[in-house]
Coordinates of C-alpha atoms in Angstrom, one line a residue:
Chain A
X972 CA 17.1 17.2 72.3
X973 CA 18.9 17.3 69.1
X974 CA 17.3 16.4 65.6
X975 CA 19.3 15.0 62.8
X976 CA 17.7 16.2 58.8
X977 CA 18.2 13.7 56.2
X978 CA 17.3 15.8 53.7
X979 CA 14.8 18.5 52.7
X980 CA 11.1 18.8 52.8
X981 CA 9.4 21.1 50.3
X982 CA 5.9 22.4 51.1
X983 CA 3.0 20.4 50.4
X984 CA 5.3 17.0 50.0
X985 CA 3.4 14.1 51.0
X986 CA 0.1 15.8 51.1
X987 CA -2.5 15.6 48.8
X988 CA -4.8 18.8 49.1
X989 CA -8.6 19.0 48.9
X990 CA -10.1 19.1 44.8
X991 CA -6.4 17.3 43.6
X992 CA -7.7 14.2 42.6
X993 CA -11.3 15.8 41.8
X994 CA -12.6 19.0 41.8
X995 CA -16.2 20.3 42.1
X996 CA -18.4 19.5 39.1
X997 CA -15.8 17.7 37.4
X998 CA -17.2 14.4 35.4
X999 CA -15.0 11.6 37.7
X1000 CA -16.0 8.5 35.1
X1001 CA -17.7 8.8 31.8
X1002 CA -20.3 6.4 31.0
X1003 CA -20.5 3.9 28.2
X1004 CA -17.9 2.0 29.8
X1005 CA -16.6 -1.1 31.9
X1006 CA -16.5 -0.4 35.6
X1007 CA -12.6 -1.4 36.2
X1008 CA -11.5 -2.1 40.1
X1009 CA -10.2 1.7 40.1
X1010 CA -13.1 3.1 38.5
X1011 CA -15.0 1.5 41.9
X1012 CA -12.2 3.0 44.2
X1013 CA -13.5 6.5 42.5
X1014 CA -16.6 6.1 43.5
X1015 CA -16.1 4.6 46.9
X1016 CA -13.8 7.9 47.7
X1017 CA -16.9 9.9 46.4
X1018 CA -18.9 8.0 49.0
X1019 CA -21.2 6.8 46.0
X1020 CA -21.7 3.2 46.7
X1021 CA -24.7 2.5 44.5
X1022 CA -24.7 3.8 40.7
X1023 CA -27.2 2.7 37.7
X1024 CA -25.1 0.3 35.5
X1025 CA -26.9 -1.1 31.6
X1026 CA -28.9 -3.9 31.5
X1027 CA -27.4 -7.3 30.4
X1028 CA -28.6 -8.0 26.8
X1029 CA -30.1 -11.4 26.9
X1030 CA -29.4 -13.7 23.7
X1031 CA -31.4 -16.9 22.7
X1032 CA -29.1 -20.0 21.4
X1033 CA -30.6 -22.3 18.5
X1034 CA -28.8 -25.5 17.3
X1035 CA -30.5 -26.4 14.1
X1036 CA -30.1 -29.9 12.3
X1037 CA -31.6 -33.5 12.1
X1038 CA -28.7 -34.5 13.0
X1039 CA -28.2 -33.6 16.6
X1040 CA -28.5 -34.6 20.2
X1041 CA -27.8 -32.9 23.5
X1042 CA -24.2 -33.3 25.2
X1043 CA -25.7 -36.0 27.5
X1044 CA -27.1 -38.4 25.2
X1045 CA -25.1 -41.1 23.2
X1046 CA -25.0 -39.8 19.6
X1047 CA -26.7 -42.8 17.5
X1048 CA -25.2 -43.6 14.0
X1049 CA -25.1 -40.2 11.6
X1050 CA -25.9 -38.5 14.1
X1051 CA -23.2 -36.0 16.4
X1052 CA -23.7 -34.1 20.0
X1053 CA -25.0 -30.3 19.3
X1054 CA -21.2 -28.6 20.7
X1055 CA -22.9 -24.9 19.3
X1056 CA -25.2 -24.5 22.1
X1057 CA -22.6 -24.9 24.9
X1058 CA -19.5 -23.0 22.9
X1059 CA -22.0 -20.2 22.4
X1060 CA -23.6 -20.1 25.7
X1061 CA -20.1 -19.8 27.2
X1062 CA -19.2 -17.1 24.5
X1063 CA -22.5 -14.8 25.0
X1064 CA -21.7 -14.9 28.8
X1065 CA -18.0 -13.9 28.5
X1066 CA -19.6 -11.2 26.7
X1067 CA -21.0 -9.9 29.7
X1068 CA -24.7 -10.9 28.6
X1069 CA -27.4 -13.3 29.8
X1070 CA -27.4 -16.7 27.6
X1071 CA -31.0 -18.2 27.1
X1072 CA -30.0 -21.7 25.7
X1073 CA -33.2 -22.9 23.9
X1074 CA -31.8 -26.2 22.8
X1075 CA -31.7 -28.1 19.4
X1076 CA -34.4 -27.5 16.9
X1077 CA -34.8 -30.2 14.5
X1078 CA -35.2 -29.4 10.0
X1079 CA -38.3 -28.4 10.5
X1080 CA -39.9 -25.0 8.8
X1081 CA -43.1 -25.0 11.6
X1082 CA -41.1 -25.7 14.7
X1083 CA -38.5 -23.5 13.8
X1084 CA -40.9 -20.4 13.1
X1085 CA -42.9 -20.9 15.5
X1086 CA -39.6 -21.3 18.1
X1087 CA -38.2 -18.1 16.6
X1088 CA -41.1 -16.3 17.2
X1089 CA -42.2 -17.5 21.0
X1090 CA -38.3 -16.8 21.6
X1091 CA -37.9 -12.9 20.4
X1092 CA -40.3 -12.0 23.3
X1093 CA -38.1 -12.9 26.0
X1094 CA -34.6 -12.0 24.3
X1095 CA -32.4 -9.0 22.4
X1096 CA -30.7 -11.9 19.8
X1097 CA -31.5 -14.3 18.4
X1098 CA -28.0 -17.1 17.0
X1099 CA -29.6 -19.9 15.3
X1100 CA -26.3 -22.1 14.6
X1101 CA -26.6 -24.1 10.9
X1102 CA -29.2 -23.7 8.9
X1103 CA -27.9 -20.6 7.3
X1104 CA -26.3 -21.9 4.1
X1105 CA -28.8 -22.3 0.5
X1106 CA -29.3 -26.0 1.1
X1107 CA -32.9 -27.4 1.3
X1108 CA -33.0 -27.8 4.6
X1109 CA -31.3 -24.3 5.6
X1110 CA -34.8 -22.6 6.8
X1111 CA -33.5 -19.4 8.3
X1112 CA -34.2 -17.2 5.3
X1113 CA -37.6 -18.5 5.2
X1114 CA -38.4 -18.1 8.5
X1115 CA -37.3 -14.7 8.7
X1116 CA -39.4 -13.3 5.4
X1117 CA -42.3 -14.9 7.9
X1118 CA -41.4 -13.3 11.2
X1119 CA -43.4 -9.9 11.4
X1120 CA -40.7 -6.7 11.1
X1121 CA -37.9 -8.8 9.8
X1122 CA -35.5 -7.0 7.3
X1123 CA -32.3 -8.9 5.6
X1124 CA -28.8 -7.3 6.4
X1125 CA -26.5 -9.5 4.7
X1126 CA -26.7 -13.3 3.7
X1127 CA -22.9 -14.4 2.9
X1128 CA -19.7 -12.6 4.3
X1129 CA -16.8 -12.1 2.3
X1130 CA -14.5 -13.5 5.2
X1131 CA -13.1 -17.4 5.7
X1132 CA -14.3 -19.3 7.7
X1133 CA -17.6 -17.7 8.3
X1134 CA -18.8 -17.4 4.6
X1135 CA -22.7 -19.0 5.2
X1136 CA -23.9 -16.2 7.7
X1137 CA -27.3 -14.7 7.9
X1138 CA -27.6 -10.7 9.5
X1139 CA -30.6 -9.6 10.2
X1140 CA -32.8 -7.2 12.1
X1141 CA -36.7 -7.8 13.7
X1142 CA -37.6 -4.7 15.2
X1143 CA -34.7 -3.3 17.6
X1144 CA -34.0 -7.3 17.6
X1145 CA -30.8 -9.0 15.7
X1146 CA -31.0 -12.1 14.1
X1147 CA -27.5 -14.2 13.5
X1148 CA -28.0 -17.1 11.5
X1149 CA -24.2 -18.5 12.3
X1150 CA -22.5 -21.6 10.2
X1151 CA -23.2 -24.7 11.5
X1152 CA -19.0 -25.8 12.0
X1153 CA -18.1 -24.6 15.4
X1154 CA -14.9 -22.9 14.6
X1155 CA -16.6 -20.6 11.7
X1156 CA -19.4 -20.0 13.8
X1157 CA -16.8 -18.7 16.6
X1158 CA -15.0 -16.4 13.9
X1159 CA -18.6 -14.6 13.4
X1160 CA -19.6 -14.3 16.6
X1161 CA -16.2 -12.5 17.8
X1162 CA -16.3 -10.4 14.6
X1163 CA -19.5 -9.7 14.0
X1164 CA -22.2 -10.5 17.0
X1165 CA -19.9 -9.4 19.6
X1166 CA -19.4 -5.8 19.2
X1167 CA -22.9 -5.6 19.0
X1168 CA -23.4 -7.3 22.1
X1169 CA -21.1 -4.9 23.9
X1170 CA -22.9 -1.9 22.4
X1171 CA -26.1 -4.0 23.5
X1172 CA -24.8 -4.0 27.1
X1173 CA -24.2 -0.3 26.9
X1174 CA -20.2 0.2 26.0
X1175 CA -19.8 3.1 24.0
X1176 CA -16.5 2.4 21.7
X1177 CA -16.1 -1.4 22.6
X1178 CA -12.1 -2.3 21.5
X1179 CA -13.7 -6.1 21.2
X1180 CA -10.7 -8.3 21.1
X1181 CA -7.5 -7.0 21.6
X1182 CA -5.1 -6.4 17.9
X1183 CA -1.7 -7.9 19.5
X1184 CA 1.2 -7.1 17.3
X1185 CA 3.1 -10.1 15.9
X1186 CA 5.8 -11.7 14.2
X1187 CA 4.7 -15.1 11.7
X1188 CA 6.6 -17.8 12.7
X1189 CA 6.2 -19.7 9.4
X1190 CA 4.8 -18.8 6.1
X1191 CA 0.9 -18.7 6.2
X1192 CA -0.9 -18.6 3.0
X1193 CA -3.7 -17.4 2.1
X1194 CA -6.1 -17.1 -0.8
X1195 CA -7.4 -13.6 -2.8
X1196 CA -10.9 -12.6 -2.2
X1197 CA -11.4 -13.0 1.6
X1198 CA -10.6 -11.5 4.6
X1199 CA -8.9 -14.7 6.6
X1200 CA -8.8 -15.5 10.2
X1201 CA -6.3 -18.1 10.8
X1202 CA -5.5 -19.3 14.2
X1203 CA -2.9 -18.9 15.7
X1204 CA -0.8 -20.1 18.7
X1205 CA 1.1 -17.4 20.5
X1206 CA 4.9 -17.7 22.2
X1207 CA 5.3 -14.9 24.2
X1208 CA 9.1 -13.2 24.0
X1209 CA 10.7 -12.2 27.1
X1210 CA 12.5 -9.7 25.8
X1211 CA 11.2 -6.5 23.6
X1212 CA 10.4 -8.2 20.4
X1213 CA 6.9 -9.3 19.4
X1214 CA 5.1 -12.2 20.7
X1215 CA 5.6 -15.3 17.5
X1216 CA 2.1 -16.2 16.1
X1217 CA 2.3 -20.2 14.7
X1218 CA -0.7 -21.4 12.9
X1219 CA -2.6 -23.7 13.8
X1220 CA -4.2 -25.9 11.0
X1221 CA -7.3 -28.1 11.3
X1222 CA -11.2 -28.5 9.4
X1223 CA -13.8 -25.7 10.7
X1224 CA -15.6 -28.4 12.0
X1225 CA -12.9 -29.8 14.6
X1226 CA -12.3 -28.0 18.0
X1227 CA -9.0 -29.6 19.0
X1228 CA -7.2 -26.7 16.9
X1229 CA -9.2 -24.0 18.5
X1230 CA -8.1 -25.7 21.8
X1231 CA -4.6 -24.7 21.1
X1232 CA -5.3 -21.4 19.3
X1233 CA -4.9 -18.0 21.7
X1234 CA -6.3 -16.0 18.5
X1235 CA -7.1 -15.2 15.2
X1236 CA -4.8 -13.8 12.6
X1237 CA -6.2 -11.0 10.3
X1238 CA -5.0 -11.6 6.7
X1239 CA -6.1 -8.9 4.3
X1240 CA -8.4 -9.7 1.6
X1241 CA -6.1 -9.2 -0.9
X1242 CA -3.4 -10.4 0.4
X1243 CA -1.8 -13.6 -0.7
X1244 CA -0.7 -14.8 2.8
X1245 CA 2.1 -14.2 5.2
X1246 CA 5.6 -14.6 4.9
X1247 CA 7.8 -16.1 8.2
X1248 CA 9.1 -13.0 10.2
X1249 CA 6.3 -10.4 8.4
X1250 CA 4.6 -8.4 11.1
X1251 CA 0.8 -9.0 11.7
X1252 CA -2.0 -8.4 14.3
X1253 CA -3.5 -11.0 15.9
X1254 CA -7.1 -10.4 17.5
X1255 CA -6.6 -12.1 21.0
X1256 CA -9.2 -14.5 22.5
X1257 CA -11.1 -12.6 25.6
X1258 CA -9.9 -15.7 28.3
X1259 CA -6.2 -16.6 28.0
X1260 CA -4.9 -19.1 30.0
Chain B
X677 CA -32.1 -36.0 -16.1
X678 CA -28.8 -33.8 -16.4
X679 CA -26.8 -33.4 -13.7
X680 CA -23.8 -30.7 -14.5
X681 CA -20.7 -30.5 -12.4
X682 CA -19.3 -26.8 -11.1
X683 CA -16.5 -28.2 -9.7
X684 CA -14.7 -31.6 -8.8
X685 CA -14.7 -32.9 -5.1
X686 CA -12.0 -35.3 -3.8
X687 CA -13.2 -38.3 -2.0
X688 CA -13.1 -37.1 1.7
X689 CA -13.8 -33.8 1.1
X690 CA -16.2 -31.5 3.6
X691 CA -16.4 -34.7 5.6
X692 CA -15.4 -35.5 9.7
X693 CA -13.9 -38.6 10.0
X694 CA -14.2 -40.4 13.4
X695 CA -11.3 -39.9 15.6
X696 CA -10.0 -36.5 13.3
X697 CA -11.1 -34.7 16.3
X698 CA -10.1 -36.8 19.3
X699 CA -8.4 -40.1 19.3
X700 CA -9.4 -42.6 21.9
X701 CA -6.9 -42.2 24.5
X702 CA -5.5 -39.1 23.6
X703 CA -5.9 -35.9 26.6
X704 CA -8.5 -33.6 25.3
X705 CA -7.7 -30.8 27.8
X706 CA -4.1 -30.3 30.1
X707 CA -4.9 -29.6 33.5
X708 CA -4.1 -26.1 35.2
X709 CA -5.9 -23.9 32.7
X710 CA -9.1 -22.0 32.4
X711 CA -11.7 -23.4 30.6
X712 CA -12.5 -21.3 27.4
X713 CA -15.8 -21.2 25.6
X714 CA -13.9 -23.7 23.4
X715 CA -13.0 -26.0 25.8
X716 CA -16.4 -26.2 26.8
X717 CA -17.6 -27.3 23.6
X718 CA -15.1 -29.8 23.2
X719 CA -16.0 -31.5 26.5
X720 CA -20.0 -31.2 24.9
X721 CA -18.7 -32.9 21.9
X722 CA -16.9 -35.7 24.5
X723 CA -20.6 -36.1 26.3
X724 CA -18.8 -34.6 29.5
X725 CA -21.1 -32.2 31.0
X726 CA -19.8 -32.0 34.3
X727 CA -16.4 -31.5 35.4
X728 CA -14.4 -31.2 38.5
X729 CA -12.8 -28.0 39.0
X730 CA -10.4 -25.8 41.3
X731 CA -12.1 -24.7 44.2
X732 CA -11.9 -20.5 44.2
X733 CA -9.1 -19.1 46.6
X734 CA -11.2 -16.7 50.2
X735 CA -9.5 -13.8 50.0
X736 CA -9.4 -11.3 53.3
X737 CA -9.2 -7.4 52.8
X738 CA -8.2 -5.4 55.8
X739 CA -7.8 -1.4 55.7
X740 CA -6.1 0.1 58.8
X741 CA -5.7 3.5 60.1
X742 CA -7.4 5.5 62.5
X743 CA -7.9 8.5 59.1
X744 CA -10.7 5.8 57.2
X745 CA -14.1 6.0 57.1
X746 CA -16.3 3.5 55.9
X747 CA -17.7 4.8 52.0
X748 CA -21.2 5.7 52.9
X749 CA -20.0 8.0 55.6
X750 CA -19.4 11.7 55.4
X751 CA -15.4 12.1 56.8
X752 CA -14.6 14.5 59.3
X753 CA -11.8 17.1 59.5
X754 CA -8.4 15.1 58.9
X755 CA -10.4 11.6 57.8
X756 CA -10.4 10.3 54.9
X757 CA -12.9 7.1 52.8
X758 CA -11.3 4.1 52.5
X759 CA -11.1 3.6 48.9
X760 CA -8.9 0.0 49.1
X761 CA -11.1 -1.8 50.7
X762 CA -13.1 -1.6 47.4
X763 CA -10.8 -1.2 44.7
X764 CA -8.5 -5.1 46.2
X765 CA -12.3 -6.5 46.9
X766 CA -12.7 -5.7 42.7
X767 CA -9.0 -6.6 41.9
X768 CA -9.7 -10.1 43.8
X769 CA -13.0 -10.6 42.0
X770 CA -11.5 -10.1 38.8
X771 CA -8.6 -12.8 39.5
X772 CA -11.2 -15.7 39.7
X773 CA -11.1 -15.5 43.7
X774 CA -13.5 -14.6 46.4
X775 CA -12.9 -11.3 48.0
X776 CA -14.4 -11.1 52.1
X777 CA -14.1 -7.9 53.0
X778 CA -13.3 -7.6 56.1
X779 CA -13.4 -3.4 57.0
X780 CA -11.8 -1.1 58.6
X781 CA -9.2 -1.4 61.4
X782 CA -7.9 1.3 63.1
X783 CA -3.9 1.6 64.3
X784 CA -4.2 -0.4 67.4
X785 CA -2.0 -3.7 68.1
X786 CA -4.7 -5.9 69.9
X787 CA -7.6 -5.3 67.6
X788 CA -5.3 -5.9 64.5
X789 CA -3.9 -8.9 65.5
X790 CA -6.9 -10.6 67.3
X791 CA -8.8 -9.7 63.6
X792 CA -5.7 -11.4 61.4
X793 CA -5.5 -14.2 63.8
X794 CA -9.6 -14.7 63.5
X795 CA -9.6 -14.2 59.7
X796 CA -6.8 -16.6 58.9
X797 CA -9.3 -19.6 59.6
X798 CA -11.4 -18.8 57.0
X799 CA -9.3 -17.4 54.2
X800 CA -6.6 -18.3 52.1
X801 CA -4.9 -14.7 51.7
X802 CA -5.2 -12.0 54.1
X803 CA -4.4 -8.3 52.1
X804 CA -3.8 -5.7 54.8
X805 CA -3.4 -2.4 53.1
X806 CA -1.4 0.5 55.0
X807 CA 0.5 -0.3 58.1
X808 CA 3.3 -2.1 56.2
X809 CA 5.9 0.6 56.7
X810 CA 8.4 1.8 59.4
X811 CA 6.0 4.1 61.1
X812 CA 5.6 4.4 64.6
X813 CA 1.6 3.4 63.4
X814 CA 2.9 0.7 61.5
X815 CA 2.0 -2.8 63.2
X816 CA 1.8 -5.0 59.9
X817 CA 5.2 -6.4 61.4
X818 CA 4.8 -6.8 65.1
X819 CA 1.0 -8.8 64.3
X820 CA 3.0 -10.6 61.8
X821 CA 5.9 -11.7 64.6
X822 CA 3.0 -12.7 66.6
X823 CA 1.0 -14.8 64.8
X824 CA 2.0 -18.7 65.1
X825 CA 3.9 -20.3 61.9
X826 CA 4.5 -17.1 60.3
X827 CA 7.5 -16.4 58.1
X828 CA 8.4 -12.8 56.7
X829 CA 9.5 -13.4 53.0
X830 CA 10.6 -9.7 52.1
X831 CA 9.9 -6.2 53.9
X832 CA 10.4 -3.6 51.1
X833 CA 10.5 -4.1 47.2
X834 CA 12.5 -2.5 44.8
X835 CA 9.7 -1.1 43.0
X836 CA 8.3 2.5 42.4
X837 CA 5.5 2.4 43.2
X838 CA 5.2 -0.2 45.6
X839 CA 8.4 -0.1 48.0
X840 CA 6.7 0.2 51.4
X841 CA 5.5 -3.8 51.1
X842 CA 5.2 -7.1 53.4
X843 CA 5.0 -10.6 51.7
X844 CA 4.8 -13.3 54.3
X845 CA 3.7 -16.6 54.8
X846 CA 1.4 -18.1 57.8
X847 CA 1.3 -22.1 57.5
X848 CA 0.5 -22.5 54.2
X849 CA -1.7 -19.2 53.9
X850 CA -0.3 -15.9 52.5
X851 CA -0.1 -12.3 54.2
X852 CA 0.6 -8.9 51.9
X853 CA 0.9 -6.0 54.0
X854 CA 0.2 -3.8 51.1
X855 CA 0.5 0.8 50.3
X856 CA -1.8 2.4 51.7
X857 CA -1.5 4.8 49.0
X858 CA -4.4 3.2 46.5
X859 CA -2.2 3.5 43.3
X860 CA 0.9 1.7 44.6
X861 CA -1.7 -1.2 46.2
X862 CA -2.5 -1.7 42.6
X863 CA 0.6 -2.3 41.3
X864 CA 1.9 -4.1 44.0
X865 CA -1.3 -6.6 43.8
X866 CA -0.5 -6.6 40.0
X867 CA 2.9 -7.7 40.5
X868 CA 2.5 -10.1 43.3
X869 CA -0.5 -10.7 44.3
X870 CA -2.7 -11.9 41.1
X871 CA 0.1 -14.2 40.3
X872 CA 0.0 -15.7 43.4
X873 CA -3.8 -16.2 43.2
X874 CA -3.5 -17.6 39.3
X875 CA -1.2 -20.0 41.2
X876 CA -3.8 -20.8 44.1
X877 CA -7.1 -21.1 41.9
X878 CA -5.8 -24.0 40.4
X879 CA -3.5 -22.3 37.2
X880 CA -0.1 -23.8 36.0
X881 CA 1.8 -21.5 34.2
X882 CA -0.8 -18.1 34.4
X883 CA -0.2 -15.4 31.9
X884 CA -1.1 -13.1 34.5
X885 CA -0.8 -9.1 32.6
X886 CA -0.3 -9.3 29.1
X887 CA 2.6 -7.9 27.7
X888 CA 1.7 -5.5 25.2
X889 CA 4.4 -3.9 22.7
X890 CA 4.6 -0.6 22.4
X891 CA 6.3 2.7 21.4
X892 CA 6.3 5.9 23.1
X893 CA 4.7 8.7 22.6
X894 CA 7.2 10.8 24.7
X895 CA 10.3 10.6 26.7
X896 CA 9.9 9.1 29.8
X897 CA 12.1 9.4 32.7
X898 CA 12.8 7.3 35.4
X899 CA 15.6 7.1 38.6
X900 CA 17.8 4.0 38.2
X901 CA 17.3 1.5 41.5
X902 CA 14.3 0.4 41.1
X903 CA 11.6 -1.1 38.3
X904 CA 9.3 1.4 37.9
X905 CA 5.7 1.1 36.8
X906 CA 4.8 4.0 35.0
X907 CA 0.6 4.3 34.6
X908 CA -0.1 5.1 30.3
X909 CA -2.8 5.0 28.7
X910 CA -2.6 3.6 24.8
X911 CA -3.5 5.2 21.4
X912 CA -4.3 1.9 19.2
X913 CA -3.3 2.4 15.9
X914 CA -5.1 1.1 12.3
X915 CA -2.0 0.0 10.9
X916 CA 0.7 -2.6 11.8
X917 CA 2.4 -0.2 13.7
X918 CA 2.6 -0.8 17.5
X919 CA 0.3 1.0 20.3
X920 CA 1.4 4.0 21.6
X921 CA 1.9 4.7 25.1
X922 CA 1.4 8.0 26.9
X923 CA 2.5 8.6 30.5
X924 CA -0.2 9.8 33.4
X925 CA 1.4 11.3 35.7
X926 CA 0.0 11.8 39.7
X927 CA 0.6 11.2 42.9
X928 CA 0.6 7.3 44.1
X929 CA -2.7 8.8 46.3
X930 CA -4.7 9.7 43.5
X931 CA -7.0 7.8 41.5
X932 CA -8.1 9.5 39.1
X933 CA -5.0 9.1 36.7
X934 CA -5.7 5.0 37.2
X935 CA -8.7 6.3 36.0
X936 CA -7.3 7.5 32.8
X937 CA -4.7 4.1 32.4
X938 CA -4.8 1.4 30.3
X939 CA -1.8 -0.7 31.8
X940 CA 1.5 -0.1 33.5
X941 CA 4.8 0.3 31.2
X942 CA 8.1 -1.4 32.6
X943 CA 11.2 0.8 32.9
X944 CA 13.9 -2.0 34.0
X945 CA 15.8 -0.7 37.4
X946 CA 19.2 0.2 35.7
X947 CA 17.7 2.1 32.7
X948 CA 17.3 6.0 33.2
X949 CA 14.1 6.2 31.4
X950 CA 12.9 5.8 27.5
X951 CA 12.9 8.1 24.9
X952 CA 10.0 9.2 22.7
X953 CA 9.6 6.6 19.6
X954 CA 11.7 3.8 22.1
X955 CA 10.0 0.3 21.8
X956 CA 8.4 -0.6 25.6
X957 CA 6.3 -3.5 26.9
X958 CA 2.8 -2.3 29.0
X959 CA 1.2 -4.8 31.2
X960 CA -2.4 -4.2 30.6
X961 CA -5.2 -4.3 33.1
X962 CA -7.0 -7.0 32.5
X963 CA -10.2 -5.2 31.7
X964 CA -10.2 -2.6 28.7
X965 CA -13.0 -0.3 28.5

């Protein structure tokens, strides 16, 4: 019988030897992080099928305000449907954590103390949305100089939107007092409360959302004194130049423009805006389409 | 009483108008998307708190060859774990779909095509990983011949990793006869598997991996022929310069330089490679540490 080479074996081709792809009493997967689909091939090929992963953080939503009703009911005149619960429910659970939505408290100093209180047994945060600007019916300081343990981070962030936001600790608890407008109340929680929710949940150096690098497709303006996070729509280039942010205008209280946005521009505190073509980072919502 | 002024307010001014939102009539929401933590909140707003949604595409994972051993077992001489099974039943789960994991079957005709021919009734999908080559042990093909209504779309890909690969159709169900080297699974599901699945869960126009600019950190070669999906892992940088990409290399049977990745960098088929500095695109896994 005659056989025919192709070409040349070296050896060891094709043959991956004992200790290549670990060795003895090397660390296979730090911890402090995610467990990606090949992090659980790892482990399957170790024959380790059960590991001890973090507990999921559980956060308690507040809606605060006279002037809401649930989803389901039909909001009467001067009133409008609480859209903070649900919006941060959905956010908190993208998160990776457990959302305990405790439902709409009305302007009310009692109920809301005594809600605050009966809910930081049971949970890691607390985000009590409005409530957290100096109007008289914004309770949140107040009922935090009551609650037992309670020290003031920061009341007022130097960014736009988002300016109205409460930080504070009880115990190892955090308090976020968020702005009542929906879209501000999203900037804080994917600046500020989310990072500490992934910490929380055990991460060790959480990227949070992703910094894309972009081109402006327009001129976007911006005022001194604030850090700005303008939304942006993205168009995605096929080719090797950067994706186009376009922004996308609209009140903090609508959610139709945060419908279209895929993320938030950063604008630099002291920076007077963007010109069309400048290059920028965009901090990318965790679901895209 | 004296009331002083700080500053003027137009008529209009910090107020929601009916229909600024939403108009009557207009769509709130296109079809064909996920629904974001925003999108949720609009439908609150709307009063909709239920909605009808895509059902979630049954996905069944296969491994074949006589080497595998379940993970909780200790192989023998010349066996190895079977490490797919778990890393495509993650890589499903992390599409949106439902992954039925199915075992291990080893390299005989009869068993393998009686098991396809059961599992077809209750999945969408069927991923059979090894067995899609030319070997004498590779029956991906003659099950596939076999089986009523099916149609073999491609036998081989022009990727690297990824060549040895079967796409067909059974009815209106898919079969990928996938690697069975774990690293070129990967890419290969990357490619053209999660795309498909986008597509079956209900998605219009899916994203699927994000194309991140980049630059590289050093030259990187590559053999013209094929698109080649080099494994990197990114350095994120401070500034508004772009991520930089580092090359793992390892054999297409090793996981622990997935491990290490962050995404898969795209050398186009007639290019010879990049050069250190040159300006790249890196899919990136869709979950980051």
């Amino acid at each position: 019988q005659t056989v025919e080479l192709f070409k040349p074996v070296a050896p060891g081709e094709n043959v991956i030897r004992a200790g290549e792809d670990t060795t003895s009493g090397q660390q296979v997967l730090p911890r402090g992080r995610k467990l990606r689909p090949q992090d659980m091939g790892v482990l399957a090929g170790l024959g380790i099928t059960s590991v001890t992963v973090h507990r999921r953080p559980v956060v308690a939503i507040l809606s605060t305000g006279d002037e809401l009703v649930p989803p389901e009911e039909q909001p009467g005149p001067g009133q409008i449907r609480d859209i903070n619960s649900t919006t941060l429910a959905a956010l908190v659970e993208e998160s990776g954590c457990i959302a305990s939505t405790i439902g709409i408290i009305g302007d009310d100093f009692d109920t809301m103390f005594a809600t605050c209180e009966k809910t930081l047994n049971g949970a890691d945060m607390i985000l009590l949305s409005g409530g957290s600007s100096v109007g008289k019916r914004d309770f949140t300081l107040k009922v935090l100089e009551k609650l037992k343990n309670s020290e003031l981070l920061a009341h007022g962030v130097a960014i736009r939107p988002g300016k109205p936001t409460i930080l504070a600790r009880i115990g190892n608890k955090a308090l976020f007092g968020l702005p009542g407008h929906v879209a501000s109340a999203m900037v804080v929680f994917y600046l500020l409360v989310r990072p500490l929710l992934l910490k929380l949940g055990g991460m060790d150096a959480p990227l949070n959302l992703l910094p894309l690098p972009v081109t402006t497709g327009e001129q976007i303006p911006s005022a001194i004194g604030r850090e700005e996070y303008v939304r942006v729509q993205l168009l995605w280039k096929n080719d090797n130049n950067l994706p186009v942010a376009l922004p996308i205008y609209g009140k903090s209280g609508l959610l139709s423009p945060l419908v279209k946005a895929d993320g938030l521009l950063v604008i630099n505190r002291d920076c007077e805006g963007l010109d069309k073509g400048e290059t920028g980072k965009v901090l990318l919502f965790p679901v895209q389409h």
